[in-house]
mmCIF file of C-alpha atoms and ligand atoms in Angstrom:
data_model
loop_
_atom_site.group_PDB
_atom_site.id
_atom_site.type_symbol
_atom_site.label_atom_id
_atom_site.label_comp_id
_atom_site.label_asym_id
_atom_site.label_seq_id
_atom_site.Cartn_x
_atom_site.Cartn_y
_atom_site.Cartn_z
ATOM 1 C CA MET A 178 -0.364 0.127 -0.066
ATOM 2 C CA ARG A 179 1.249 3.447 -1.079
ATOM 3 C CA THR A 180 0.507 6.199 1.600
ATOM 4 C CA PRO A 181 -0.806 8.907 -0.162
ATOM 5 C CA ILE A 182 0.752 12.714 0.043
ATOM 6 C CA ILE A 183 -1.361 15.944 -0.346
ATOM 7 C CA ALA A 184 1.607 18.486 -0.908
ATOM 8 C CA GLY A 185 0.956 22.441 -1.012
ATOM 9 C CA ASN A 186 3.303 24.421 -2.904
ATOM 10 C CA TRP A 187 2.839 28.094 -1.789
ATOM 11 C CA LYS A 188 5.082 29.387 -4.899
ATOM 12 C CA LEU A 189 5.870 32.875 -4.490
ATOM 13 C CA ASN A 190 3.154 33.817 -1.958
ATOM 14 C CA ASN A 191 2.748 34.746 1.637
ATOM 15 C CA THR A 192 4.338 36.946 3.883
ATOM 16 C CA ILE A 193 5.708 35.280 7.258
ATOM 17 C CA SER A 194 2.539 36.303 9.160
ATOM 18 C CA GLU A 195 0.279 34.777 6.361
ATOM 19 C CA SER A 196 2.247 31.605 6.100
ATOM 20 C CA LEU A 197 1.791 31.224 9.799
ATOM 21 C CA GLU A 198 -2.075 32.004 9.672
ATOM 22 C CA LEU A 199 -2.545 29.352 6.735
ATOM 23 C CA VAL A 200 -0.420 26.781 8.359
ATOM 24 C CA LYS A 201 -2.013 27.258 11.481
ATOM 25 C CA GLY A 202 -5.407 26.965 9.602
ATOM 26 C CA ILE A 203 -4.271 23.814 8.440
ATOM 27 C CA HIS A 204 -2.743 22.122 11.536
ATOM 28 C CA TYR A 205 -5.687 22.830 13.641
ATOM 29 C CA GLY A 206 -8.025 21.396 10.628
ATOM 30 C CA LEU A 207 -6.381 18.444 10.379
ATOM 31 C CA THR A 208 -7.285 16.560 13.792
ATOM 32 C CA ASP A 209 -9.167 13.735 12.378
ATOM 33 C CA VAL A 210 -7.166 12.852 9.937
ATOM 34 C CA SER A 211 -4.756 9.719 9.020
ATOM 35 C CA GLY A 212 -3.405 7.618 6.692
ATOM 36 C CA VAL A 213 -2.093 10.582 4.483
ATOM 37 C CA GLU A 214 0.885 12.533 4.675
ATOM 38 C CA VAL A 215 0.594 16.023 4.327
ATOM 39 C CA VAL A 216 3.277 18.491 3.219
ATOM 40 C CA VAL A 217 3.636 22.360 2.909
ATOM 41 C CA ALA A 218 6.251 24.089 0.780
ATOM 42 C CA PRO A 219 6.590 27.632 1.981
ATOM 43 C CA THR A 220 8.708 30.423 0.736
ATOM 44 C CA TYR A 221 12.525 30.550 1.982
ATOM 45 C CA THR A 222 11.731 33.780 4.167
ATOM 46 C CA ALA A 223 8.607 31.896 5.729
ATOM 47 C CA ILE A 224 9.996 28.175 5.738
ATOM 48 C CA SER A 225 11.731 28.497 9.409
ATOM 49 C CA LYS A 226 8.794 29.705 10.964
ATOM 50 C CA VAL A 227 6.504 27.688 9.370
ATOM 51 C CA ALA A 228 8.550 24.540 10.127
ATOM 52 C CA ASP A 229 8.944 25.735 14.157
ATOM 53 C CA PHE A 230 5.465 25.918 14.367
ATOM 54 C CA LEU A 231 5.315 22.382 12.712
ATOM 55 C CA LYS A 232 7.657 20.609 14.660
ATOM 56 C CA ASP A 233 5.422 18.661 16.994
ATOM 57 C CA SER A 234 2.915 18.284 13.915
ATOM 58 C CA ALA A 235 2.761 15.275 11.732
ATOM 59 C CA ILE A 236 2.780 17.861 8.567
ATOM 60 C CA ALA A 237 6.132 17.669 6.847
ATOM 61 C CA VAL A 238 8.110 20.766 5.126
ATOM 62 C CA SER A 239 9.229 21.137 1.737
ATOM 63 C CA GLY A 240 11.832 23.573 0.243
ATOM 64 C CA GLN A 241 10.374 24.639 -3.210
ATOM 65 C CA ASP A 242 13.757 23.523 -5.003
ATOM 66 C CA VAL A 243 17.394 22.424 -3.747
ATOM 67 C CA PHE A 244 20.702 23.253 -5.100
ATOM 68 C CA TRP A 245 23.159 20.321 -5.845
ATOM 69 C CA GLU A 246 26.042 21.950 -3.974
ATOM 70 C CA ASP A 247 26.194 21.812 -0.214
ATOM 71 C CA SER A 248 27.690 25.385 0.417
ATOM 72 C CA GLY A 249 29.826 28.136 -1.382
ATOM 73 C CA ALA A 250 29.559 30.799 -3.607
ATOM 74 C CA PHE A 251 26.415 30.227 -5.400
ATOM 75 C CA THR A 252 24.350 33.562 -4.926
ATOM 76 C CA ALA A 253 20.466 33.167 -4.104
ATOM 77 C CA THR A 254 20.038 29.213 -4.034
ATOM 78 C CA ILE A 255 18.926 27.112 -1.502
ATOM 79 C CA SER A 256 21.198 23.563 -0.405
ATOM 80 C CA ALA A 257 19.950 20.492 1.149
ATOM 81 C CA PRO A 258 21.878 20.814 4.304
ATOM 82 C CA LEU A 259 20.229 24.067 4.639
ATOM 83 C CA LEU A 260 16.744 22.625 4.118
ATOM 84 C CA LYS A 261 17.494 19.884 6.496
ATOM 85 C CA ASP A 262 18.535 22.733 9.206
ATOM 86 C CA VAL A 263 15.376 24.140 9.194
ATOM 87 C CA GLY A 264 13.596 20.863 9.472
ATOM 88 C CA ALA A 265 12.469 20.262 6.170
ATOM 89 C CA ASP A 266 11.837 16.720 4.990
ATOM 90 C CA TYR A 267 11.027 17.361 1.256
ATOM 91 C CA ALA A 268 12.423 19.175 -1.691
ATOM 92 C CA ILE A 269 10.104 19.969 -5.084
ATOM 93 C CA ILE A 270 12.796 19.631 -8.059
ATOM 94 C CA GLY A 271 12.166 20.378 -11.611
ATOM 95 C CA HIS A 272 8.955 22.372 -11.366
ATOM 96 C CA SER A 273 7.628 23.453 -14.875
ATOM 97 C CA GLU A 274 8.054 27.032 -13.559
ATOM 98 C CA ARG A 275 11.582 26.507 -12.881
ATOM 99 C CA ARG A 276 12.122 24.940 -16.278
ATOM 100 C CA GLN A 277 10.015 27.597 -17.994
ATOM 101 C CA TYR A 278 11.707 30.748 -16.247
ATOM 102 C CA PHE A 279 15.099 29.492 -15.081
ATOM 103 C CA GLY A 280 16.111 26.961 -17.405
ATOM 104 C CA GLU A 281 16.084 24.186 -15.355
ATOM 105 C CA THR A 282 17.074 20.955 -17.775
ATOM 106 C CA ASP A 283 16.716 17.404 -16.795
ATOM 107 C CA GLU A 284 20.616 17.037 -16.032
ATOM 108 C CA MET A 285 20.318 20.005 -12.952
ATOM 109 C CA VAL A 286 17.129 17.977 -12.123
ATOM 110 C CA ASN A 287 19.235 15.057 -12.167
ATOM 111 C CA LYS A 288 22.264 16.673 -9.692
ATOM 112 C CA ARG A 289 19.350 18.057 -7.565
ATOM 113 C CA VAL A 290 17.627 14.656 -6.910
ATOM 114 C CA LYS A 291 21.269 13.446 -6.118
ATOM 115 C CA ALA A 292 21.852 16.268 -3.988
ATOM 116 C CA ALA A 293 18.504 15.762 -1.829
ATOM 117 C CA LEU A 294 18.743 11.734 -1.728
ATOM 118 C CA LYS A 295 22.354 12.139 -0.105
ATOM 119 C CA HIS A 296 20.986 14.231 2.685
ATOM 120 C CA ASN A 297 17.798 12.510 3.354
ATOM 121 C CA LEU A 298 15.343 14.841 1.652
ATOM 122 C CA ILE A 299 12.407 13.152 -0.243
ATOM 123 C CA PRO A 300 12.804 14.548 -3.663
ATOM 124 C CA ILE A 301 9.204 15.537 -5.417
ATOM 125 C CA VAL A 302 10.430 15.259 -9.011
ATOM 126 C CA CYS A 303 8.038 17.042 -11.268
ATOM 127 C CA VAL A 304 7.186 16.195 -15.066
ATOM 128 C CA GLY A 305 4.727 17.051 -17.828
ATOM 129 C CA GLU A 306 4.272 18.175 -21.013
ATOM 130 C CA THR A 307 3.093 21.435 -22.456
ATOM 131 C CA LEU A 308 -0.504 21.953 -24.523
ATOM 132 C CA GLU A 309 1.847 22.417 -27.902
ATOM 133 C CA GLU A 310 3.168 18.748 -26.893
ATOM 134 C CA ARG A 311 0.215 17.224 -25.850
ATOM 135 C CA GLU A 312 -1.412 18.143 -29.306
ATOM 136 C CA ALA A 313 1.599 16.833 -31.119
ATOM 137 C CA GLU A 314 0.987 13.545 -29.079
ATOM 138 C CA GLN A 315 4.263 13.788 -27.328
ATOM 139 C CA VAL A 316 3.186 12.987 -23.724
ATOM 140 C CA GLU A 317 4.918 9.471 -23.541
ATOM 141 C CA LYS A 318 8.321 10.995 -25.199
ATOM 142 C CA VAL A 319 8.578 14.012 -22.991
ATOM 143 C CA VAL A 320 7.655 12.318 -19.920
ATOM 144 C CA ASN A 321 10.105 9.377 -20.838
ATOM 145 C CA THR A 322 12.809 11.835 -21.764
ATOM 146 C CA GLN A 323 12.210 13.914 -18.358
ATOM 147 C CA LEU A 324 12.410 10.662 -16.035
ATOM 148 C CA SER A 325 15.069 9.023 -17.823
ATOM 149 C CA GLY A 326 17.291 12.523 -17.380
ATOM 150 C CA GLY A 327 16.104 13.376 -13.873
ATOM 151 C CA LEU A 328 16.422 10.243 -12.470
ATOM 152 C CA ALA A 329 19.434 8.716 -14.170
ATOM 153 C CA GLY A 330 21.837 6.649 -12.042
ATOM 154 C CA LEU A 331 19.549 6.502 -9.060
ATOM 155 C CA THR A 332 19.275 2.909 -7.559
ATOM 156 C CA SER A 333 15.928 1.066 -7.390
ATOM 157 C CA GLU A 334 15.837 1.525 -3.852
ATOM 158 C CA GLU A 335 16.174 5.135 -4.132
ATOM 159 C CA ILE A 336 13.554 5.349 -6.596
ATOM 160 C CA ALA A 337 11.110 3.358 -4.215
ATOM 161 C CA GLU A 338 11.576 6.186 -1.626
ATOM 162 C CA LEU A 339 10.902 9.390 -3.992
ATOM 163 C CA VAL A 340 7.893 10.784 -5.336
ATOM 164 C CA ILE A 341 7.238 12.117 -8.801
ATOM 165 C CA ALA A 342 4.739 14.544 -9.704
ATOM 166 C CA TYR A 343 3.040 14.492 -12.888
ATOM 167 C CA GLU A 344 1.760 17.999 -13.809
ATOM 168 C CA PRO A 345 0.638 18.804 -17.389
ATOM 169 C CA VAL A 346 1.917 22.385 -17.804
ATOM 170 C CA TRP A 347 -1.290 23.500 -19.560
ATOM 171 C CA ALA A 348 -3.168 22.793 -16.640
ATOM 172 C CA ILE A 349 -1.250 24.456 -13.641
ATOM 173 C CA GLY A 350 -2.749 27.532 -12.348
ATOM 174 C CA THR A 351 -5.329 27.613 -15.719
ATOM 175 C CA GLY A 352 -8.249 26.394 -14.080
ATOM 176 C CA LYS A 353 -7.874 23.701 -16.583
ATOM 177 C CA THR A 354 -7.436 19.668 -15.191
ATOM 178 C CA ALA A 355 -6.584 16.669 -16.869
ATOM 179 C CA SER A 356 -9.488 14.521 -16.810
ATOM 180 C CA PRO A 357 -8.967 11.461 -14.208
ATOM 181 C CA GLU A 358 -8.693 9.385 -17.200
ATOM 182 C CA GLN A 359 -6.124 11.337 -18.952
ATOM 183 C CA ALA A 360 -4.109 11.926 -15.904
ATOM 184 C CA GLU A 361 -4.530 7.967 -15.027
ATOM 185 C CA GLU A 362 -3.226 7.199 -18.533
ATOM 186 C CA VAL A 363 -0.061 9.302 -17.877
ATOM 187 C CA HIS A 364 0.165 7.821 -14.221
ATOM 188 C CA GLN A 365 0.258 4.458 -15.530
ATOM 189 C CA LEU A 366 2.884 5.145 -18.387
ATOM 190 C CA ILE A 367 5.151 6.811 -15.739
ATOM 191 C CA ARG A 368 4.728 3.620 -13.256
ATOM 192 C CA ASN A 369 5.766 1.333 -16.593
ATOM 193 C CA ILE A 370 8.428 3.553 -17.374
ATOM 194 C CA VAL A 371 9.900 3.099 -13.572
ATOM 195 C CA ALA A 372 9.128 -0.448 -13.882
ATOM 196 C CA SER A 373 11.258 -1.238 -17.025
ATOM 197 C CA ASP A 374 14.021 1.051 -15.903
ATOM 198 C CA PHE A 375 14.223 0.068 -12.377
ATOM 199 C CA GLY A 376 11.997 -2.772 -11.686
ATOM 200 C CA GLN A 377 8.639 -3.562 -10.501
ATOM 201 C CA GLU A 378 9.274 -3.241 -7.029
ATOM 202 C CA ALA A 379 10.429 0.324 -7.237
ATOM 203 C CA ALA A 380 7.449 1.061 -9.456
ATOM 204 C CA ASP A 381 5.130 -0.351 -6.872
ATOM 205 C CA LYS A 382 6.667 1.418 -4.317
ATOM 206 C CA VAL A 383 7.238 4.857 -6.167
ATOM 207 C CA ARG A 384 4.237 7.578 -5.111
ATOM 208 C CA ILE A 385 2.981 9.484 -8.162
ATOM 209 C CA LEU A 386 1.345 12.657 -7.511
ATOM 210 C CA TYR A 387 -0.952 14.515 -9.956
ATOM 211 C CA GLY A 388 -0.937 18.242 -10.047
ATOM 212 C CA GLY A 389 -2.629 20.853 -12.101
ATOM 213 C CA SER A 390 -5.742 23.119 -10.831
ATOM 214 C CA VAL A 391 -6.542 20.445 -7.732
ATOM 215 C CA LYS A 392 -9.365 21.752 -5.704
ATOM 216 C CA PRO A 393 -11.610 20.129 -3.634
ATOM 217 C CA ALA A 394 -14.549 20.063 -6.111
ATOM 218 C CA ASN A 395 -12.249 17.647 -8.556
ATOM 219 C CA SER A 396 -9.832 16.055 -6.225
ATOM 220 C CA LYS A 397 -12.077 13.072 -5.258
ATOM 221 C CA GLU A 398 -12.206 11.713 -8.830
ATOM 222 C CA LEU A 399 -8.563 12.312 -9.657
ATOM 223 C CA MET A 400 -7.421 10.644 -6.306
ATOM 224 C CA SER A 401 -9.494 7.457 -6.966
ATOM 225 C CA GLN A 402 -7.704 6.464 -9.754
ATOM 226 C CA PRO A 403 -5.361 3.502 -9.077
ATOM 227 C CA ASN A 404 -2.120 5.083 -10.099
ATOM 228 C CA ILE A 405 -2.567 8.646 -8.491
ATOM 229 C CA ASP A 406 -1.125 8.900 -5.238
ATOM 230 C CA GLY A 407 -2.185 12.192 -4.177
ATOM 231 C CA ALA A 408 -1.638 15.513 -5.389
ATOM 232 C CA LEU A 409 0.657 18.607 -5.518
ATOM 233 C CA VAL A 410 -1.458 21.676 -5.176
ATOM 234 C CA GLY A 411 -0.671 25.007 -5.945
ATOM 235 C CA GLY A 412 -3.425 27.778 -5.895
ATOM 236 C CA ALA A 413 -6.034 25.631 -3.761
ATOM 237 C CA SER A 414 -3.200 25.349 -1.253
ATOM 238 C CA LEU A 415 -3.160 28.820 0.059
ATOM 239 C CA LYS A 416 -6.671 28.473 1.484
ATOM 240 C CA ALA A 417 -6.787 26.237 4.468
ATOM 241 C CA ASP A 418 -10.063 25.198 3.706
ATOM 242 C CA ASP A 419 -9.573 24.448 0.257
ATOM 243 C CA PHE A 420 -6.378 22.383 0.869
ATOM 244 C CA LEU A 421 -8.185 20.433 3.928
ATOM 245 C CA GLY A 422 -11.022 19.597 1.595
ATOM 246 C CA ILE A 423 -8.531 18.332 -0.751
ATOM 247 C CA ILE A 424 -6.761 16.211 2.110
ATOM 248 C CA LYS A 425 -10.189 15.019 3.560
ATOM 249 C CA ASN A 426 -11.267 13.884 -0.115
ATOM 250 C CA ILE A 427 -8.611 11.404 -0.262
HETATM 251 P P1 PGA B 606 -2.070 24.986 -9.222
HETATM 252 O O1 PGA B 606 -0.486 24.612 -9.388
HETATM 253 O O2 PGA B 606 -2.650 24.035 -8.266
HETATM 254 O O3 PGA B 606 -2.513 26.437 -8.963
HETATM 255 O O4 PGA B 606 -2.443 24.573 -10.858
HETATM 256 C C1 PGA B 606 0.100 23.520 -9.235
HETATM 257 C C2 PGA B 606 1.690 23.186 -8.958
HETATM 258 O O5 PGA B 606 2.166 24.072 -9.972
HETATM 259 O O6 PGA B 606 2.057 22.552 -8.212
#
């Protein structure tokens, strides 16, 4: 059995006080919930305060990215040891916004994943096609390339521990969600790719989240698909009630 994960990616939103208000709303709303891992990824200015608040909570903290070097002359980035230092357990890697606006490549994703694993951070590795690529029937090719580049050189044991997020770029922040069938088709494809590259056991264990305009109204159907093991939520994770609704739906 794979324990589902609902992860909230706050992106570039919320001051420290807004972040604390949001995380308190989530924490106190979660009292009767079990069987699901809940993760929040605040901004770097708020992450330490949020992690302090969550110290005795079951909610885990994630970085929104992680650099591959531990320290040194690398202005404006964040490393795995620094994320561990604030109490983070996860790191989102290769989000489409990083790929689109910051030139992230699969090779960089791969280096980040290795750095995260080396320091016991669980990578949430994002893959997904653009609308153009979907219309050109390139979904399989794109996802395959992103996975083989991003996960190159990892062991089956490492793959079993990490998390993959399928986030069709055309569904992120657009209000357009992949239908449960469309999403399930790609999730199955991802699991098959993992099985052929890393073995069936890793494929059975790796958790594959769906991301892209997930909200309480559509999450139940998406999350009930056999190969969808949770969600990476952007916009709807900024409102405690919506995020709690998604968590409770699972
Ligand atoms: P969204 O973002 O839920 O606002 O579409 C998802 C994501 O980017 O992880």
